Amino acid sequence: MIAMIQVAPQIANFYPTRKAEPSRTPLLTRACSSLSRSHRYAVLGAGFAGLSVAWHLLEHSAKESHVHIDIFDEIGIGGGASGVAGGLIHPYSPKAKLLWRGAECWNECLKLLGIAEGHDGACTLDQDAYNLAHNPEKQIVWKRGILRPATTTKNADILKENARNCSGVCTIKVIDKDAAQKLIPEICLPLDSAIFMPSAVNIHPKRYLQALFLACQKFASRSEGREIHLFKEPINSLLELAGEYTSVIICLGAKVDMLPELSGKLPLRMCRGVVAHLQLPDNTRSEYGPNSPSILSNAWLAIQGSRSMVMGATWDWKSRNYSSTVSAEEALMALDELLPKASTVYPCLSNWRFVGASGGLRAMPPLTALGSVPLLGCVDDIVREQSRHKYWLVGGLGSRGLLYHAMMGKLTAQAVISRNEDVIPFELTSWMKTK
């Protein structure tokens, strides 16, 4: 049984503490050299969607435009469900089928990860920040791949069939027990079969989001006419922002339902998830192999170094608990649910120690013929806004927020800048037409 100690995991920022935030003043009191080329954007939410939108607004706005972005999040960067995510990224469904626009979403996601790591030539981080980002204790991305054992005969057949029809976007290999145990010596394959995705990755969500915000700051500081600021304060109503911004982009995840203008008007399903943080005790010699992949099964194991991992996740459709804090009772319930599932394929979990748990409320989109696709578009009509192209939504990224966030942020930024919702694929805006 996993040993339990009451220690909450601390995730440190890898970049210097942000300076005091500038005070906000109404738009009309701010001097502007070229009012017709000045664009002020409010982004509500500092999770995957919000920071992706912010980056793409900076990147895609016309060079001659003055772009000012204010991000609002009462908790801060990655304070909601985004910061609790396991961080496993691949473009396939549980049946190993390519998800909706999986290839495009995968490629855009990898680009944004590269930007956060400082690999993008347009936004190279300074050497100190780069070194911190690549410190094993502060690492953002682990490129180990993901192993998915087959747990039922039907599941094994599906995995093999889809591996044969793999598009090559993210390679899928069918492997047997011997090959799997070379990757993870202690792995157990109930049916002597698994698929391995060698190019799949997993990330540390909060470090990634902190790095992406740093990249936005660097980009803005090195680009004439670009500004970006973060405000740790809540927005309780869209009326608070009336008249101040060119456009407001709402990226609040499950908390979107707290806005009176949108409460109960979006086809979102809320589901709380809890993850457990595990570590190997210092007196345990064996470590998780430096090249051993993460494990995707009935309960996943996201490996974060040689002695740390995250196990998840639970699904509580009845909860309305937004807090990332998990009570001792909720943590025990999560362990009782997740441990038996994960131990079936990785029995060595008995050597690991439970060091804390965190939770978040996912905003799940409705099921469609294309699967669960995010909700995007201009919501002026829902908000009852008289002007056009004022309020925009990025919502319902659900449990695949990491895969979708880069593409959704890019599409939304392009629509906001062009004031043209038609640049967003109809599949993502059709939810408004059927309301």
Coordinates of C-alpha atoms in Angstrom, one line a residue:
M1 CA 0.0 0.0 0.0
I2 CA 1.2 3.5 -0.8
A3 CA 2.5 5.3 2.3
M4 CA 0.6 8.6 3.1
I5 CA 2.0 11.8 4.5
Q6 CA 0.3 15.1 4.7
V7 CA 2.5 17.2 2.5
A8 CA 1.1 19.3 -0.3
P9 CA 3.3 19.4 -3.3
Q10 CA 4.8 22.9 -4.0
I11 CA 5.3 24.0 -7.5
A12 CA 7.8 26.8 -7.8
N13 CA 7.9 29.5 -10.5
F14 CA 11.0 29.1 -12.6
Y15 CA 11.1 32.8 -13.7
P16 CA 11.5 35.9 -11.4
T17 CA 8.5 37.2 -9.5
R18 CA 6.5 39.5 -11.6
K19 CA 6.7 43.2 -10.7
A20 CA 3.7 45.0 -9.3
E21 CA 0.9 45.1 -11.8
P22 CA -0.1 48.4 -13.3
S23 CA -3.3 50.0 -12.2
R24 CA -6.2 49.9 -14.7
T25 CA -7.7 53.1 -15.9
P26 CA -10.6 53.6 -18.4
L27 CA -9.8 53.5 -22.0
L28 CA -10.8 57.1 -22.6
T29 CA -8.2 58.4 -20.2
R30 CA -5.3 56.7 -22.0
A31 CA -3.4 58.6 -24.6
C32 CA -3.0 56.8 -27.9
S33 CA -0.9 58.0 -30.9
S34 CA -3.1 56.2 -33.4
L35 CA -6.6 55.4 -32.0
S36 CA -7.7 53.7 -35.2
R37 CA -4.8 51.2 -34.9
S38 CA -5.1 50.7 -31.1
H39 CA -6.6 47.4 -29.9
R40 CA -7.2 46.6 -26.3
Y41 CA -8.1 43.0 -25.4
A42 CA -9.3 41.5 -22.1
V43 CA -8.6 37.8 -21.7
L44 CA -10.5 36.2 -18.9
G45 CA -8.6 33.2 -17.5
A46 CA -4.9 32.3 -17.3
G47 CA -5.1 28.6 -18.2
F48 CA -4.4 26.7 -21.4
A49 CA -7.0 28.6 -23.5
G50 CA -6.4 32.1 -22.1
L51 CA -2.6 32.1 -22.5
S52 CA -2.9 30.5 -26.0
V53 CA -5.2 33.3 -27.0
A54 CA -2.9 35.9 -25.6
W55 CA 0.1 34.5 -27.4
H56 CA -1.7 34.4 -30.7
L57 CA -3.1 37.9 -30.4
L58 CA 0.4 39.1 -30.0
E59 CA 1.7 37.1 -32.8
H60 CA -1.0 37.6 -35.4
S61 CA -1.9 41.3 -34.9
A62 CA -0.7 43.6 -37.7
K63 CA 2.8 44.9 -37.0
E64 CA 1.7 48.5 -37.2
S65 CA -1.1 48.0 -34.6
H66 CA -0.8 48.9 -30.9
V67 CA -1.9 45.8 -29.0
H68 CA -2.6 45.9 -25.3
I69 CA -3.7 42.7 -23.5
D70 CA -4.9 42.4 -20.0
I71 CA -5.3 38.9 -18.6
F72 CA -7.6 38.4 -15.6
D73 CA -7.5 35.4 -13.2
E74 CA -8.2 35.7 -9.6
I75 CA -6.0 32.8 -8.7
G76 CA -3.2 33.4 -11.2
I77 CA -1.5 31.4 -13.9
G78 CA -2.7 27.8 -14.0
G79 CA -4.9 28.2 -10.9
G80 CA -7.8 26.3 -12.3
A81 CA -8.3 22.9 -13.9
S82 CA -5.4 23.6 -16.4
G83 CA -2.9 23.5 -13.6
V84 CA -4.2 20.2 -12.3
A85 CA -4.0 18.4 -15.7
G86 CA -1.9 15.2 -16.0
G87 CA -0.1 16.7 -19.0
L88 CA -0.2 13.7 -21.3
I89 CA -0.4 14.8 -24.9
H90 CA -1.3 12.7 -28.0
P91 CA -3.8 13.2 -30.8
Y92 CA -5.8 9.9 -30.4
S93 CA -9.1 8.9 -28.7
P94 CA -9.2 6.0 -26.2
K95 CA -9.8 3.8 -29.2
A96 CA -6.6 5.0 -30.9
K97 CA -8.6 6.9 -33.5
L98 CA -7.3 10.3 -34.6
L99 CA -9.4 12.9 -32.9
W100 CA -11.2 15.8 -34.7
R101 CA -8.4 17.7 -36.6
G102 CA -6.0 15.8 -34.5
A103 CA -3.0 16.3 -36.9
E104 CA -3.5 20.1 -36.9
C105 CA -4.1 20.3 -33.2
W106 CA -1.0 18.1 -32.5
N107 CA 1.3 20.3 -34.6
E108 CA 0.0 23.6 -33.2
C109 CA 0.4 22.2 -29.7
L110 CA 4.0 21.2 -30.4
K111 CA 4.7 24.7 -31.7
L112 CA 3.4 26.3 -28.6
L113 CA 5.4 23.9 -26.4
G114 CA 8.5 24.9 -28.3
I115 CA 7.8 28.6 -27.7
A116 CA 7.4 28.0 -24.0
E117 CA 10.7 26.1 -23.9
G118 CA 12.4 29.0 -25.7
H119 CA 13.0 27.1 -29.0
D120 CA 11.2 29.7 -31.1
G121 CA 13.6 32.1 -32.8
A122 CA 11.1 35.0 -32.6
C123 CA 11.0 34.7 -28.8
T124 CA 14.2 33.3 -27.4
L125 CA 14.3 33.3 -23.6
D126 CA 17.3 34.8 -21.8
Q127 CA 19.9 32.3 -20.8
D128 CA 19.0 32.2 -17.1
A129 CA 15.4 31.5 -17.9
Y130 CA 16.3 28.9 -20.5
N131 CA 18.6 27.1 -18.0
L132 CA 15.9 27.1 -15.3
A133 CA 13.4 25.7 -17.8
H134 CA 15.8 22.8 -18.5
N135 CA 16.8 22.1 -15.0
P136 CA 15.6 18.6 -14.2
E137 CA 13.8 19.9 -11.1
K138 CA 12.1 22.6 -13.1
Q139 CA 11.6 20.7 -16.4
I140 CA 8.6 21.6 -18.5
V141 CA 8.4 18.8 -21.1
W142 CA 9.2 15.1 -20.9
K143 CA 9.7 13.4 -24.3
R144 CA 9.4 9.8 -23.2
G145 CA 6.4 8.7 -25.2
I146 CA 3.3 7.0 -23.8
L147 CA 2.6 3.3 -23.4
R148 CA -1.1 2.0 -23.4
P149 CA -1.6 -1.6 -22.3
A150 CA -4.5 -3.5 -23.7
T151 CA -6.8 -4.4 -20.8
T152 CA -9.6 -6.3 -22.6
T153 CA -9.7 -8.6 -25.7
K154 CA -11.9 -6.1 -27.5
N155 CA -9.6 -3.3 -26.5
A156 CA -6.6 -5.2 -27.8
D157 CA -8.2 -5.8 -31.2
I158 CA -9.2 -2.1 -31.5
L159 CA -5.7 -0.9 -30.6
K160 CA -4.1 -3.3 -33.2
E161 CA -6.5 -2.3 -35.9
N162 CA -6.1 1.4 -35.4
A163 CA -2.3 1.0 -35.2
R164 CA -2.3 -0.6 -38.6
N165 CA -4.3 2.4 -39.9
C166 CA -2.3 5.0 -38.1
S167 CA -1.9 8.2 -40.1
G168 CA 1.6 8.8 -39.0
V169 CA 0.9 12.1 -37.2
C170 CA 2.0 10.5 -33.9
T171 CA 3.4 7.1 -34.6
I172 CA 1.6 4.1 -33.0
K173 CA 3.5 0.8 -32.6
V174 CA 2.0 -2.5 -31.4
I175 CA 4.4 -4.2 -29.0
D176 CA 4.3 -7.4 -26.9
K177 CA 5.2 -8.0 -23.3
D178 CA 9.0 -8.4 -23.9
A179 CA 9.2 -5.1 -25.8
A180 CA 7.1 -3.3 -23.2
Q181 CA 9.3 -4.6 -20.3
K182 CA 12.3 -3.2 -22.1
L183 CA 10.7 0.2 -21.9
I184 CA 9.3 -0.2 -18.4
P185 CA 10.9 -3.2 -16.6
E186 CA 8.1 -3.6 -14.1
I187 CA 5.2 -3.2 -16.4
C188 CA 2.4 -5.8 -16.4
L189 CA 0.4 -6.5 -19.6
P190 CA -2.8 -8.4 -18.8
L191 CA -3.2 -9.5 -22.4
D192 CA 0.5 -9.5 -23.5
S193 CA -0.2 -6.5 -25.8
A194 CA 0.2 -2.7 -25.8
I195 CA 0.6 0.2 -28.1
F196 CA 3.5 2.6 -27.8
M197 CA 3.4 6.2 -29.0
P198 CA 7.1 7.2 -29.0
S199 CA 6.6 10.8 -30.0
A200 CA 3.8 11.5 -27.4
V201 CA 4.9 13.8 -24.6
N202 CA 3.8 14.8 -21.1
I203 CA 4.3 18.2 -19.5
H204 CA 4.3 19.9 -16.2
P205 CA 1.1 22.1 -16.6
K206 CA 1.9 25.0 -14.3
R207 CA 5.5 25.3 -15.4
Y208 CA 4.4 25.2 -19.0
L209 CA 1.8 28.0 -18.4
Q210 CA 4.3 30.1 -16.5
A211 CA 6.8 29.7 -19.3
L212 CA 4.2 30.6 -21.9
F213 CA 3.3 33.7 -20.0
L214 CA 7.0 34.6 -19.8
A215 CA 7.3 34.1 -23.6
C216 CA 4.3 36.5 -24.1
Q217 CA 6.1 39.1 -21.9
K218 CA 9.3 38.7 -23.8
F219 CA 7.6 38.9 -27.2
A220 CA 5.7 42.1 -26.1
S221 CA 8.8 43.7 -24.6
R222 CA 10.8 43.2 -27.9
S223 CA 7.9 44.2 -30.2
E224 CA 7.0 47.8 -30.7
G225 CA 3.4 48.5 -29.8
R226 CA 2.8 45.3 -27.8
E227 CA 1.8 45.2 -24.1
I228 CA 0.6 42.4 -21.9
H229 CA -0.3 42.5 -18.2
L230 CA -1.7 40.0 -15.7
F231 CA -4.2 41.0 -13.0
K232 CA -5.0 38.6 -10.1
E233 CA -8.5 39.8 -9.6
P234 CA -11.9 38.3 -10.4
I235 CA -14.3 39.5 -13.0
N236 CA -17.8 39.0 -11.6
S237 CA -19.7 40.4 -14.5
L238 CA -18.9 41.4 -18.1
L239 CA -20.4 44.8 -17.3
E240 CA -17.2 45.5 -15.4
L241 CA -15.3 45.7 -18.7
A242 CA -17.9 47.6 -20.7
G243 CA -16.5 50.4 -22.8
E244 CA -12.9 49.6 -21.9
Y245 CA -11.9 46.9 -24.4
T246 CA -12.1 46.3 -28.2
S247 CA -12.9 42.7 -27.5
V248 CA -13.2 40.4 -24.4
I249 CA -12.2 36.8 -24.8
I250 CA -13.7 34.5 -22.2
C251 CA -11.5 31.5 -21.3
L252 CA -12.7 30.7 -17.8
G253 CA -13.3 26.9 -18.2
A254 CA -15.9 25.8 -15.7
K255 CA -16.0 29.2 -14.0
V256 CA -17.7 30.7 -17.1
D257 CA -20.9 29.7 -15.4
M258 CA -20.2 32.2 -12.7
L259 CA -20.7 35.1 -15.1
P260 CA -24.3 36.2 -14.9
E261 CA -24.5 37.0 -18.6
L262 CA -23.6 33.4 -19.5
S263 CA -24.7 31.3 -16.5
G264 CA -26.9 28.4 -17.6
K265 CA -26.7 29.5 -21.3
L266 CA -23.9 27.3 -22.5
P267 CA -24.2 23.5 -23.3
L268 CA -21.3 22.5 -20.9
R269 CA -21.2 19.5 -18.6
M270 CA -19.2 20.0 -15.4
C271 CA -17.0 17.2 -14.0
R272 CA -14.5 17.3 -11.1
G273 CA -11.3 15.4 -11.4
V274 CA -8.8 14.6 -8.6
V275 CA -5.2 13.6 -9.2
A276 CA -2.7 12.1 -6.8
H277 CA 1.0 13.2 -6.6
L278 CA 3.4 10.3 -5.8
Q279 CA 7.1 10.2 -5.0
L280 CA 9.7 7.5 -4.4
P281 CA 11.1 7.8 -0.9
D282 CA 14.7 8.9 -0.6
N283 CA 15.7 5.5 0.8
T284 CA 14.4 3.7 -2.2
R285 CA 17.2 3.0 -4.6
S286 CA 15.3 2.0 -7.7
E287 CA 14.1 4.9 -9.9
Y288 CA 11.8 5.2 -12.8
G289 CA 13.9 4.8 -16.0
P290 CA 15.1 8.0 -17.6
N291 CA 13.6 7.0 -20.9
S292 CA 10.7 5.0 -19.7
P293 CA 7.3 6.3 -21.0
S294 CA 4.3 7.5 -19.1
I295 CA 1.4 4.9 -18.9
L296 CA -2.1 5.4 -20.2
S297 CA -4.6 2.9 -18.8
N298 CA -7.8 2.9 -16.8
A299 CA -5.9 5.2 -14.5
W300 CA -3.0 7.0 -16.1
L301 CA 0.5 7.6 -14.7
A302 CA 2.2 10.8 -15.9
I303 CA 5.9 10.5 -15.2
Q304 CA 7.7 13.7 -14.1
G305 CA 11.3 12.6 -13.6
S306 CA 12.9 9.6 -12.0
R307 CA 11.2 9.9 -8.6
S308 CA 7.9 11.8 -9.2
M309 CA 4.7 11.0 -11.0
V310 CA 1.0 12.1 -11.1
M311 CA -1.8 9.5 -11.0
G312 CA -5.2 10.3 -12.3
A313 CA -7.9 11.0 -12.7
T314 CA -11.3 10.6 -11.1
W315 CA -14.6 11.7 -12.7
D316 CA -17.3 13.2 -10.5
W317 CA -20.1 14.5 -12.7
K318 CA -22.2 15.7 -9.7
S319 CA -19.6 18.1 -8.2
R320 CA -19.6 21.8 -8.5
N321 CA -16.4 22.1 -6.5
Y322 CA -14.0 24.5 -8.3
S323 CA -11.3 24.4 -5.7
S324 CA -7.9 22.9 -6.4
T325 CA -7.6 22.0 -2.7
V326 CA -8.5 18.4 -1.9
S327 CA -9.7 17.3 1.5
A328 CA -8.2 14.3 3.2
E329 CA -11.5 12.4 2.7
E330 CA -11.6 13.3 -1.1
A331 CA -8.0 12.3 -1.5
L332 CA -8.6 8.9 0.2
M333 CA -11.6 8.3 -2.1
A334 CA -9.5 9.1 -5.1
L335 CA -6.7 6.7 -4.0
D336 CA -9.2 4.0 -3.4
E337 CA -10.5 4.4 -7.0
L338 CA -7.2 5.0 -8.8
L339 CA -4.7 2.7 -7.1
P340 CA -6.3 -0.6 -8.0
K341 CA -6.6 0.4 -11.7
A342 CA -3.0 1.7 -12.0
S343 CA -1.5 -1.1 -10.0
T344 CA -2.9 -3.7 -12.4
V345 CA -0.4 -2.5 -15.0
Y346 CA 2.3 -1.1 -12.8
P347 CA 2.5 -3.2 -9.5
C348 CA 5.6 -1.3 -8.3
L349 CA 3.3 1.6 -7.2
S350 CA 3.5 -0.1 -3.8
N351 CA 7.0 1.4 -3.5
W352 CA 5.7 5.0 -4.1
R353 CA 4.5 7.4 -1.4
F354 CA 1.4 9.6 -1.7
V355 CA 2.4 13.2 -1.1
G356 CA -0.7 15.2 -1.9
A357 CA -3.6 15.6 -4.2
S358 CA -5.2 18.4 -6.3
G359 CA -8.4 18.8 -8.1
G360 CA -10.2 20.9 -10.7
L361 CA -13.6 21.2 -12.4
R362 CA -13.5 20.3 -16.1
A363 CA -15.9 22.0 -18.5
M364 CA -16.9 19.2 -20.9
P365 CA -18.5 20.0 -24.2
P366 CA -21.6 18.2 -25.5
L367 CA -21.1 14.9 -27.4
T368 CA -21.4 15.3 -31.2
A369 CA -20.9 13.0 -34.2
L370 CA -17.3 14.3 -34.3
G371 CA -16.8 13.5 -30.6
S372 CA -16.4 16.1 -27.9
V373 CA -15.2 19.2 -29.7
P374 CA -14.6 22.6 -28.0
L375 CA -17.1 25.6 -28.1
L376 CA -15.8 28.7 -29.9
G377 CA -17.4 31.8 -31.3
C378 CA -18.7 35.3 -30.8
V379 CA -21.3 35.3 -28.0
D380 CA -22.6 38.9 -28.4
D381 CA -26.1 37.6 -29.0
I382 CA -26.1 35.5 -25.8
V383 CA -24.6 38.4 -23.8
R384 CA -27.1 40.7 -25.5
E385 CA -24.4 43.1 -26.6
Q386 CA -25.5 45.8 -29.1
S387 CA -22.1 46.1 -30.8
R388 CA -20.6 43.3 -32.9
H389 CA -17.6 41.1 -32.3
K390 CA -17.2 42.3 -28.7
Y391 CA -17.4 39.1 -26.6
W392 CA -15.8 35.8 -27.6
L393 CA -15.8 32.4 -26.0
V394 CA -13.2 29.6 -25.9
G395 CA -14.8 26.9 -23.8
G396 CA -15.4 23.2 -23.4
L397 CA -11.9 22.0 -24.0
G398 CA -12.6 19.3 -21.4
S399 CA -10.1 16.6 -20.7
R400 CA -8.2 17.2 -23.9
G401 CA -7.5 20.9 -23.3
L402 CA -3.7 20.4 -23.8
L403 CA -4.2 18.9 -27.3
Y404 CA -6.8 21.5 -28.3
H405 CA -5.6 24.7 -26.6
A406 CA -3.0 25.9 -29.2
M407 CA -5.3 25.5 -32.2
M408 CA -8.3 26.9 -30.4
G409 CA -6.3 30.0 -29.3
K410 CA -5.0 30.5 -32.8
L411 CA -8.4 30.3 -34.5
T412 CA -10.0 32.6 -31.9
A413 CA -7.2 35.2 -32.1
Q414 CA -7.5 35.3 -35.9
A415 CA -11.3 35.7 -35.6
V416 CA -11.0 38.4 -33.0
I417 CA -8.4 40.3 -35.0
S418 CA -10.3 40.1 -38.3
R419 CA -13.7 40.5 -36.6
N420 CA -14.8 37.5 -38.7
E421 CA -16.3 34.5 -37.0
D422 CA -16.2 32.6 -40.3
V423 CA -12.5 31.8 -39.9
I424 CA -13.5 29.4 -37.1
P425 CA -14.6 26.0 -38.5
F426 CA -18.4 25.5 -38.4
E427 CA -18.1 22.4 -36.2
L428 CA -16.9 24.6 -33.3
T429 CA -19.6 27.3 -33.6
S430 CA -22.6 25.2 -34.6
W431 CA -23.6 24.8 -30.9
M432 CA -24.9 28.4 -31.1
K433 CA -27.0 27.6 -34.1
T434 CA -28.8 24.7 -32.4
K435 CA -29.6 26.5 -29.1

